[in-house]
GROMACS .gro file of C-alpha atoms in nm:
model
   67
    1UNK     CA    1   0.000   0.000   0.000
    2UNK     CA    2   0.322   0.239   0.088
    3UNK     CA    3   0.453   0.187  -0.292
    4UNK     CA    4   0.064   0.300  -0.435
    5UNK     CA    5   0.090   0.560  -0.245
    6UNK     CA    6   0.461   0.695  -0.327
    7UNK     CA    7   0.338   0.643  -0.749
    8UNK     CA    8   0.058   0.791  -0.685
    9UNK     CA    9   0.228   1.147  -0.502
   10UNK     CA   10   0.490   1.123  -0.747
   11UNK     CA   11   0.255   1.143  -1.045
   12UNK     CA   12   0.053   1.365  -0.927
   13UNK     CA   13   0.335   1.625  -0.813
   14UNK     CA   14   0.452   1.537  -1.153
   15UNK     CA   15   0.134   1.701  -1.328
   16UNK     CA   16   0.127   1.898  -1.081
   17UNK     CA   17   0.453   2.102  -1.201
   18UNK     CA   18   0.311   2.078  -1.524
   19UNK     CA   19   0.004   2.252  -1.438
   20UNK     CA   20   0.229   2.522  -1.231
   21UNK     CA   21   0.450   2.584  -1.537
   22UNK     CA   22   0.204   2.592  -1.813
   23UNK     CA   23  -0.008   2.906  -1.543
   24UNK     CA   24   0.309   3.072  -1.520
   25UNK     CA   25   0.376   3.098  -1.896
   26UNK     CA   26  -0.027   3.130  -1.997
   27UNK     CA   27  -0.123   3.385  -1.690
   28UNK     CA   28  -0.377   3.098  -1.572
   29UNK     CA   29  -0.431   3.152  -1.202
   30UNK     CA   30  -0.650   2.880  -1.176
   31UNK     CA   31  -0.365   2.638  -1.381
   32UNK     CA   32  -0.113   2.774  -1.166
   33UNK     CA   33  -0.315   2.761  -0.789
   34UNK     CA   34  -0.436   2.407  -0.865
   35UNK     CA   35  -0.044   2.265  -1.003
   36UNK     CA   36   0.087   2.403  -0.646
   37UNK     CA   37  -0.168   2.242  -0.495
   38UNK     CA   38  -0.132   1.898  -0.690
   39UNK     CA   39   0.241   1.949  -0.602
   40UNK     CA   40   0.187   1.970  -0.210
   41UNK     CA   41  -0.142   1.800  -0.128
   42UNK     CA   42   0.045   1.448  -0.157
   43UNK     CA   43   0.200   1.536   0.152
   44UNK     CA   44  -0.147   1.533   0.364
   45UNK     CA   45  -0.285   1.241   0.247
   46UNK     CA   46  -0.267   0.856   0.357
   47UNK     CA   47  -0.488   0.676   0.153
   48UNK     CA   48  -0.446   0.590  -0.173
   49UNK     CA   49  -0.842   0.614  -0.313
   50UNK     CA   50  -0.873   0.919  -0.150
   51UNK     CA   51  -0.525   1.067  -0.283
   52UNK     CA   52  -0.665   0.948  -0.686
   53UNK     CA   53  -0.950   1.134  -0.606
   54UNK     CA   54  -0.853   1.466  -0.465
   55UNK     CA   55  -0.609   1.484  -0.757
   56UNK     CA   56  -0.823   1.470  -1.027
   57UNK     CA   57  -1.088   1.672  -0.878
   58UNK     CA   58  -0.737   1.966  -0.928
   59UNK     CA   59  -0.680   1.827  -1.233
   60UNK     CA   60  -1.022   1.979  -1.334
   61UNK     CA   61  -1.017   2.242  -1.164
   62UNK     CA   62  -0.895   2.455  -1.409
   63UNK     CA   63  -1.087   2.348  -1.671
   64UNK     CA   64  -1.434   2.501  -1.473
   65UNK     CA   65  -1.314   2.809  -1.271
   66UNK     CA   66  -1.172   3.068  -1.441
   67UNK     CA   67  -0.962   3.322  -1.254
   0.00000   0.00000   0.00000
């Protein structure tokens, strides 16, 4: 369960500086806000299903809010 959960943070913080980079370059608040918060929310959680979860509910973030 430890190994899910290290993939899991480290693809998510992966995207997650994707996200950060591509809202610095664009001016996207939103992309930018939600890829430092798919960077450090890893840190918080200990569950796996709840870890997939939270991280794609960022992932979309951007996509509806507009800032």
């Amino acid at each position: 369960m430890d190994t899910a959960l290290l993939v899991s943070g480290l693809i998510f913080s992966a995207i997650g500086i994707g996200y950060f980079v591509y809202g610095r370059r664009q001016d996207n608040m939103a992309a930018r806000w939600s890829g430092l918060a798919l960077v450090l929310y890893p840190y918080l959680m200990t569950d796996v299903y709840t870890m997939v979860a939270v991280g794609i509910s960022l992932m979309l973030l951007p996509r509806f809010v507009d800032l």
